[in-house]
mmCIF file of C-alpha atoms in Angstrom:
data_model
loop_
_atom_site.group_PDB
_atom_site.id
_atom_site.type_symbol
_atom_site.label_atom_id
_atom_site.label_comp_id
_atom_site.label_asym_id
_atom_site.label_seq_id
_atom_site.Cartn_x
_atom_site.Cartn_y
_atom_site.Cartn_z
ATOM 1 C CA UNK A 1 -0.250 0.191 0.219
ATOM 2 C CA UNK A 2 1.974 3.410 -0.878
ATOM 3 C CA UNK A 3 0.802 6.414 -0.141
ATOM 4 C CA UNK A 4 -0.040 9.502 -1.976
ATOM 5 C CA UNK A 5 1.091 12.999 -1.415
ATOM 6 C CA UNK A 6 -1.380 16.077 -3.033
ATOM 7 C CA UNK A 7 -0.406 19.632 -4.346
ATOM 8 C CA UNK A 8 -3.220 22.344 -3.611
ATOM 9 C CA UNK A 9 -3.540 24.777 -0.792
ATOM 10 C CA UNK A 10 -1.524 25.190 2.499
ATOM 11 C CA UNK A 11 -2.273 21.560 4.723
ATOM 12 C CA UNK A 12 -2.201 21.026 8.251
ATOM 13 C CA UNK A 13 -3.625 17.735 9.518
ATOM 14 C CA UNK A 14 -3.892 18.901 13.601
ATOM 15 C CA UNK A 15 -5.581 22.009 12.226
ATOM 16 C CA UNK A 16 -7.624 20.456 9.854
ATOM 17 C CA UNK A 17 -8.916 17.761 12.503
ATOM 18 C CA UNK A 18 -8.996 19.724 15.947
ATOM 19 C CA UNK A 19 -10.969 23.041 14.272
ATOM 20 C CA UNK A 20 -14.085 21.027 15.588
ATOM 21 C CA UNK A 21 -15.442 19.616 12.531
ATOM 22 C CA UNK A 22 -14.927 16.054 12.759
ATOM 23 C CA UNK A 23 -14.539 13.563 15.732
ATOM 24 C CA UNK A 24 -13.346 10.400 14.310
ATOM 25 C CA UNK A 25 -9.880 11.382 13.533
ATOM 26 C CA UNK A 26 -7.167 9.556 16.325
ATOM 27 C CA UNK A 27 -3.885 11.111 16.596
ATOM 28 C CA UNK A 28 -0.752 8.895 16.895
ATOM 29 C CA UNK A 29 2.592 9.381 18.169
ATOM 30 C CA UNK A 30 4.026 9.674 15.508
ATOM 31 C CA UNK A 31 1.661 13.205 14.289
ATOM 32 C CA UNK A 32 -0.425 11.748 12.188
ATOM 33 C CA UNK A 33 -4.084 10.798 12.371
ATOM 34 C CA UNK A 34 -6.048 8.277 11.692
ATOM 35 C CA UNK A 35 -9.758 7.894 10.857
ATOM 36 C CA UNK A 36 -12.403 5.834 8.503
ATOM 37 C CA UNK A 37 -14.329 7.778 5.724
ATOM 38 C CA UNK A 38 -16.861 5.374 4.239
ATOM 39 C CA UNK A 39 -16.111 2.570 5.178
ATOM 40 C CA UNK A 40 -12.352 2.720 3.720
ATOM 41 C CA UNK A 41 -9.398 3.407 6.395
ATOM 42 C CA UNK A 42 -6.424 6.090 6.231
ATOM 43 C CA UNK A 43 -3.349 7.287 7.532
ATOM 44 C CA UNK A 44 -3.380 10.892 7.126
ATOM 45 C CA UNK A 45 -0.337 13.348 7.940
ATOM 46 C CA UNK A 46 1.603 16.810 6.389
ATOM 47 C CA UNK A 47 5.196 17.583 5.127
ATOM 48 C CA UNK A 48 5.995 20.261 4.610
ATOM 49 C CA UNK A 49 2.343 21.567 4.047
ATOM 50 C CA UNK A 50 1.476 19.192 1.703
ATOM 51 C CA UNK A 51 -1.514 16.422 2.259
ATOM 52 C CA UNK A 52 0.113 12.943 2.426
ATOM 53 C CA UNK A 53 -2.297 9.545 3.130
ATOM 54 C CA UNK A 54 -1.955 6.301 3.155
ATOM 55 C CA UNK A 55 -4.857 3.945 2.037
ATOM 56 C CA UNK A 56 -6.464 1.768 0.391
ATOM 57 C CA UNK A 57 -8.850 3.674 -1.055
ATOM 58 C CA UNK A 58 -8.491 5.871 -4.573
ATOM 59 C CA UNK A 59 -6.954 9.130 -4.497
ATOM 60 C CA UNK A 60 -10.371 10.489 -6.199
ATOM 61 C CA UNK A 61 -11.934 9.466 -2.534
ATOM 62 C CA UNK A 62 -9.619 12.013 -0.706
ATOM 63 C CA UNK A 63 -9.103 14.124 -3.185
ATOM 64 C CA UNK A 64 -12.926 14.818 -2.745
ATOM 65 C CA UNK A 65 -12.780 14.653 0.834
ATOM 66 C CA UNK A 66 -10.369 16.820 1.819
ATOM 67 C CA UNK A 67 -11.062 19.456 -1.073
ATOM 68 C CA UNK A 68 -8.337 19.526 -2.714
ATOM 69 C CA UNK A 69 -9.740 20.889 -5.665
ATOM 70 C CA UNK A 70 -10.677 24.671 -3.209
ATOM 71 C CA UNK A 71 -8.074 27.565 -3.824
ATOM 72 C CA UNK A 72 -8.471 27.884 0.522
ATOM 73 C CA UNK A 73 -5.453 30.278 -0.683
ATOM 74 C CA UNK A 74 -7.846 32.424 -2.127
ATOM 75 C CA UNK A 75 -10.181 32.365 0.396
ATOM 76 C CA UNK A 76 -8.034 33.284 2.808
ATOM 77 C CA UNK A 77 -6.562 36.034 1.032
ATOM 78 C CA UNK A 78 -10.624 36.903 0.881
ATOM 79 C CA UNK A 79 -10.931 37.188 4.665
ATOM 80 C CA UNK A 80 -8.245 38.903 5.711
ATOM 81 C CA UNK A 81 -9.438 42.469 5.920
ATOM 82 C CA UNK A 82 -7.953 43.616 8.912
ATOM 83 C CA UNK A 83 -5.109 43.319 11.524
ATOM 84 C CA UNK A 84 -7.487 40.279 13.390
ATOM 85 C CA UNK A 85 -8.675 38.088 10.195
ATOM 86 C CA UNK A 86 -5.399 38.429 9.026
ATOM 87 C CA UNK A 87 -3.814 36.837 12.040
ATOM 88 C CA UNK A 88 -6.523 33.977 11.858
ATOM 89 C CA UNK A 89 -6.806 33.334 8.285
ATOM 90 C CA UNK A 90 -2.399 32.972 8.493
ATOM 91 C CA UNK A 91 -3.038 31.114 11.854
ATOM 92 C CA UNK A 92 -5.764 28.522 10.479
ATOM 93 C CA UNK A 93 -3.454 28.826 7.429
ATOM 94 C CA UNK A 94 -3.950 24.284 7.323
ATOM 95 C CA UNK A 95 -7.719 24.336 7.156
ATOM 96 C CA UNK A 96 -9.665 22.560 5.157
ATOM 97 C CA UNK A 97 -13.315 21.617 5.274
ATOM 98 C CA UNK A 98 -13.991 17.742 5.141
ATOM 99 C CA UNK A 99 -16.267 17.101 2.815
ATOM 100 C CA UNK A 100 -17.623 14.896 5.247
ATOM 101 C CA UNK A 101 -20.439 11.242 5.101
ATOM 102 C CA UNK A 102 -24.186 13.255 5.962
ATOM 103 C CA UNK A 103 -25.174 10.745 7.875
ATOM 104 C CA UNK A 104 -22.439 10.528 10.050
ATOM 105 C CA UNK A 105 -21.606 14.438 10.409
ATOM 106 C CA UNK A 106 -25.665 14.270 11.108
ATOM 107 C CA UNK A 107 -25.222 11.870 13.975
ATOM 108 C CA UNK A 108 -22.005 13.867 14.832
ATOM 109 C CA UNK A 109 -23.241 17.362 15.108
ATOM 110 C CA UNK A 110 -26.750 15.971 17.252
ATOM 111 C CA UNK A 111 -24.565 14.591 19.662
ATOM 112 C CA UNK A 112 -21.945 17.848 20.043
ATOM 113 C CA UNK A 113 -24.829 20.275 21.022
ATOM 114 C CA UNK A 114 -24.013 21.572 24.914
ATOM 115 C CA UNK A 115 -21.529 18.954 25.367
ATOM 116 C CA UNK A 116 -17.481 18.847 24.486
ATOM 117 C CA UNK A 117 -14.843 17.622 22.197
ATOM 118 C CA UNK A 118 -13.089 15.112 23.922
ATOM 119 C CA UNK A 119 -16.891 13.589 25.126
ATOM 120 C CA UNK A 120 -18.485 13.955 22.345
ATOM 121 C CA UNK A 121 -15.697 12.025 20.613
ATOM 122 C CA UNK A 122 -16.280 9.604 23.302
ATOM 123 C CA UNK A 123 -19.710 8.891 22.535
ATOM 124 C CA UNK A 124 -19.169 8.584 18.865
ATOM 125 C CA UNK A 125 -16.394 6.207 19.201
ATOM 126 C CA UNK A 126 -18.798 3.911 21.914
ATOM 127 C CA UNK A 127 -21.384 4.531 19.549
ATOM 128 C CA UNK A 128 -19.009 2.780 15.913
ATOM 129 C CA UNK A 129 -17.805 0.016 18.632
ATOM 130 C CA UNK A 130 -20.913 -1.258 19.659
ATOM 131 C CA UNK A 131 -22.872 -0.809 16.403
ATOM 132 C CA UNK A 132 -19.933 -0.568 13.730
ATOM 133 C CA UNK A 133 -18.446 -3.069 11.404
ATOM 134 C CA UNK A 134 -14.125 -3.702 12.560
ATOM 135 C CA UNK A 135 -11.534 -3.093 10.486
ATOM 136 C CA UNK A 136 -8.047 -3.737 10.877
ATOM 137 C CA UNK A 137 -5.559 -0.851 9.417
ATOM 138 C CA UNK A 138 -2.135 -0.510 10.231
ATOM 139 C CA UNK A 139 -2.046 -2.928 12.907
ATOM 140 C CA UNK A 140 -5.562 -1.800 14.780
ATOM 141 C CA UNK A 141 -8.591 -2.815 15.146
ATOM 142 C CA UNK A 142 -11.154 0.290 13.506
ATOM 143 C CA UNK A 143 -14.570 0.355 13.323
ATOM 144 C CA UNK A 144 -17.070 1.220 9.949
ATOM 145 C CA UNK A 145 -19.884 4.383 11.453
ATOM 146 C CA UNK A 146 -23.164 2.311 11.605
ATOM 147 C CA UNK A 147 -25.432 2.772 9.104
ATOM 148 C CA UNK A 148 -29.021 4.108 9.521
ATOM 149 C CA UNK A 149 -30.758 1.409 8.908
ATOM 150 C CA UNK A 150 -28.874 0.237 11.986
ATOM 151 C CA UNK A 151 -30.066 2.754 14.286
ATOM 152 C CA UNK A 152 -33.488 2.953 13.367
ATOM 153 C CA UNK A 153 -33.933 -0.162 14.362
ATOM 154 C CA UNK A 154 -33.011 0.413 18.460
ATOM 155 C CA UNK A 155 -34.090 2.244 21.551
ATOM 156 C CA UNK A 156 -33.090 4.504 23.901
ATOM 157 C CA UNK A 157 -32.007 1.693 25.968
ATOM 158 C CA UNK A 158 -30.303 -0.702 23.121
ATOM 159 C CA UNK A 159 -27.691 2.469 23.456
ATOM 160 C CA UNK A 160 -27.840 3.179 26.451
ATOM 161 C CA UNK A 161 -23.969 2.079 27.217
ATOM 162 C CA UNK A 162 -23.128 5.129 24.935
ATOM 163 C CA UNK A 163 -24.353 7.967 27.538
ATOM 164 C CA UNK A 164 -25.154 10.262 25.148
ATOM 165 C CA UNK A 165 -27.936 11.090 27.832
ATOM 166 C CA UNK A 166 -31.491 13.329 25.711
ATOM 167 C CA UNK A 167 -29.424 13.144 22.807
ATOM 168 C CA UNK A 168 -30.444 8.786 22.319
ATOM 169 C CA UNK A 169 -33.493 10.118 20.986
ATOM 170 C CA UNK A 170 -32.567 12.337 18.372
ATOM 171 C CA UNK A 171 -30.106 10.446 16.889
ATOM 172 C CA UNK A 172 -32.665 7.027 16.584
ATOM 173 C CA UNK A 173 -35.808 9.761 14.783
ATOM 174 C CA UNK A 174 -32.949 10.831 12.814
ATOM 175 C CA UNK A 175 -31.883 7.023 11.873
ATOM 176 C CA UNK A 176 -35.827 6.624 11.461
ATOM 177 C CA UNK A 177 -35.886 9.917 9.177
ATOM 178 C CA UNK A 178 -33.624 8.587 6.511
ATOM 179 C CA UNK A 179 -34.473 4.691 6.663
ATOM 180 C CA UNK A 180 -38.314 6.058 5.837
ATOM 181 C CA UNK A 181 -36.855 8.394 2.861
ATOM 182 C CA UNK A 182 -38.373 11.628 5.331
ATOM 183 C CA UNK A 183 -35.336 13.023 4.951
ATOM 184 C CA UNK A 184 -33.135 12.367 1.302
ATOM 185 C CA UNK A 185 -29.626 14.116 1.552
ATOM 186 C CA UNK A 186 -29.186 14.042 -2.244
ATOM 187 C CA UNK A 187 -32.562 16.288 -1.911
ATOM 188 C CA UNK A 188 -31.378 18.714 0.546
ATOM 189 C CA UNK A 189 -28.134 19.090 -1.670
ATOM 190 C CA UNK A 190 -30.270 20.482 -4.154
ATOM 191 C CA UNK A 191 -31.723 22.703 -2.146
ATOM 192 C CA UNK A 192 -30.356 26.447 -1.115
ATOM 193 C CA UNK A 193 -28.712 26.500 2.226
ATOM 194 C CA UNK A 194 -31.843 28.626 3.338
ATOM 195 C CA UNK A 195 -34.016 25.746 1.906
ATOM 196 C CA UNK A 196 -31.488 22.398 3.592
ATOM 197 C CA UNK A 197 -31.882 24.834 6.881
ATOM 198 C CA UNK A 198 -35.491 25.173 6.820
ATOM 199 C CA UNK A 199 -36.076 21.652 6.408
ATOM 200 C CA UNK A 200 -33.303 19.432 8.847
ATOM 201 C CA UNK A 201 -34.659 22.056 11.541
ATOM 202 C CA UNK A 202 -37.660 19.957 11.224
ATOM 203 C CA UNK A 203 -35.621 16.551 13.057
ATOM 204 C CA UNK A 204 -36.358 16.326 16.519
ATOM 205 C CA UNK A 205 -33.181 17.904 18.610
ATOM 206 C CA UNK A 206 -32.050 19.940 15.080
ATOM 207 C CA UNK A 207 -31.104 23.458 16.474
ATOM 208 C CA UNK A 208 -29.815 26.140 14.634
ATOM 209 C CA UNK A 209 -26.500 26.077 15.465
ATOM 210 C CA UNK A 210 -26.734 21.654 15.123
ATOM 211 C CA UNK A 211 -28.087 22.748 11.644
ATOM 212 C CA UNK A 212 -25.473 25.247 9.865
ATOM 213 C CA UNK A 213 -22.497 22.202 11.055
ATOM 214 C CA UNK A 214 -24.507 20.213 9.599
ATOM 215 C CA UNK A 215 -24.606 22.042 6.265
ATOM 216 C CA UNK A 216 -21.248 22.969 5.950
ATOM 217 C CA UNK A 217 -19.389 19.739 7.251
ATOM 218 C CA UNK A 218 -22.041 16.940 5.985
ATOM 219 C CA UNK A 219 -23.159 18.863 3.074
ATOM 220 C CA UNK A 220 -20.248 21.505 2.388
ATOM 221 C CA UNK A 221 -22.565 24.135 2.186
ATOM 222 C CA UNK A 222 -19.254 26.469 1.852
ATOM 223 C CA UNK A 223 -21.840 29.485 2.988
ATOM 224 C CA UNK A 224 -23.278 28.105 6.048
ATOM 225 C CA UNK A 225 -21.858 30.097 9.084
ATOM 226 C CA UNK A 226 -22.260 28.537 12.873
ATOM 227 C CA UNK A 227 -22.442 30.026 15.518
ATOM 228 C CA UNK A 228 -21.656 28.389 19.751
ATOM 229 C CA UNK A 229 -19.723 29.498 22.606
ATOM 230 C CA UNK A 230 -16.297 30.010 20.625
ATOM 231 C CA UNK A 231 -17.868 32.322 17.545
ATOM 232 C CA UNK A 232 -19.716 34.798 20.154
ATOM 233 C CA UNK A 233 -16.445 34.514 22.242
ATOM 234 C CA UNK A 234 -14.694 36.008 18.590
ATOM 235 C CA UNK A 235 -17.322 38.166 17.778
ATOM 236 C CA UNK A 236 -16.568 40.047 21.391
ATOM 237 C CA UNK A 237 -12.782 40.089 20.819
ATOM 238 C CA UNK A 238 -13.633 41.482 16.751
ATOM 239 C CA UNK A 239 -13.097 45.542 17.048
ATOM 240 C CA UNK A 240 -14.783 44.472 13.079
ATOM 241 C CA UNK A 241 -18.327 43.747 12.103
ATOM 242 C CA UNK A 242 -18.418 40.587 12.003
ATOM 243 C CA UNK A 243 -21.877 40.439 9.750
ATOM 244 C CA UNK A 244 -19.558 41.286 6.500
ATOM 245 C CA UNK A 245 -18.999 38.018 6.181
ATOM 246 C CA UNK A 246 -22.105 35.698 6.473
ATOM 247 C CA UNK A 247 -22.907 37.039 2.867
ATOM 248 C CA UNK A 248 -20.179 35.599 1.254
ATOM 249 C CA UNK A 249 -20.046 32.310 -0.621
ATOM 250 C CA UNK A 250 -17.372 31.337 2.075
ATOM 251 C CA UNK A 251 -18.709 32.278 5.450
ATOM 252 C CA UNK A 252 -17.838 29.374 7.052
ATOM 253 C CA UNK A 253 -14.919 29.212 6.051
ATOM 254 C CA UNK A 254 -14.323 32.391 7.320
ATOM 255 C CA UNK A 255 -15.999 30.965 10.766
ATOM 256 C CA UNK A 256 -13.759 28.212 10.501
ATOM 257 C CA UNK A 257 -10.482 31.200 10.676
ATOM 258 C CA UNK A 258 -12.291 32.846 13.826
ATOM 259 C CA UNK A 259 -13.051 29.763 15.456
ATOM 260 C CA UNK A 260 -10.044 28.642 15.780
ATOM 261 C CA UNK A 261 -8.108 31.419 15.802
ATOM 262 C CA UNK A 262 -10.186 32.573 19.410
ATOM 263 C CA UNK A 263 -10.147 29.426 20.882
ATOM 264 C CA UNK A 264 -6.512 29.129 20.716
ATOM 265 C CA UNK A 265 -5.434 32.211 21.718
ATOM 266 C CA UNK A 266 -7.998 33.347 24.221
ATOM 267 C CA UNK A 267 -9.042 30.018 26.391
#
């Protein structure tokens, strides 16, 4: 199994995997990360700002997942309009918005509400270990993300071991909506961001923040702009008008620069 190096905008594995958009990439002692995407494992690292991937999966899968064909350098330049945003853009220049599998993204952000990253990661890991399929890779056993059909047939009591609390019925409800066809990810992709947001918020347990995270990270609608505690802190530290960024087609990328810079500097 050979590894592939991708050219393109600067990439940082640590920044991309720890900026709050995903919860299934496990850091390794050598600085790389291992994860599973659409049932395919990979070990990922960066070398001199370039994305490196070792995986049995095709290069096309990883090119799409890591959004290699988007010019993030140009996006950063459009974001850097003053000293604060220029510093944030430079600090987070290795971030890519991952093109995640929509069902997995929906579940993980339902779990994320009123939660912190270590606890979210633990719940998601237990969910995969309990209901996913084992997948040997790099001398360890990993687990795929469970299908919606699997969760749809369960009760909250069946998932008590996840320790997800009040979020558990929301996960089962979302799975049942996918299974029944009431929730169609392909249809959502074809909608405007506002239309898709309105539709997904009809699910029990999906408010504005979870909806926008799902739209940005699950459907790759880059104009979605999630607002959480760290974004509120960013607004307090930023002396400019943050609203000017909301109407941009890259508002979600700007959000990640704000989020990551503020979280790392103003803990």
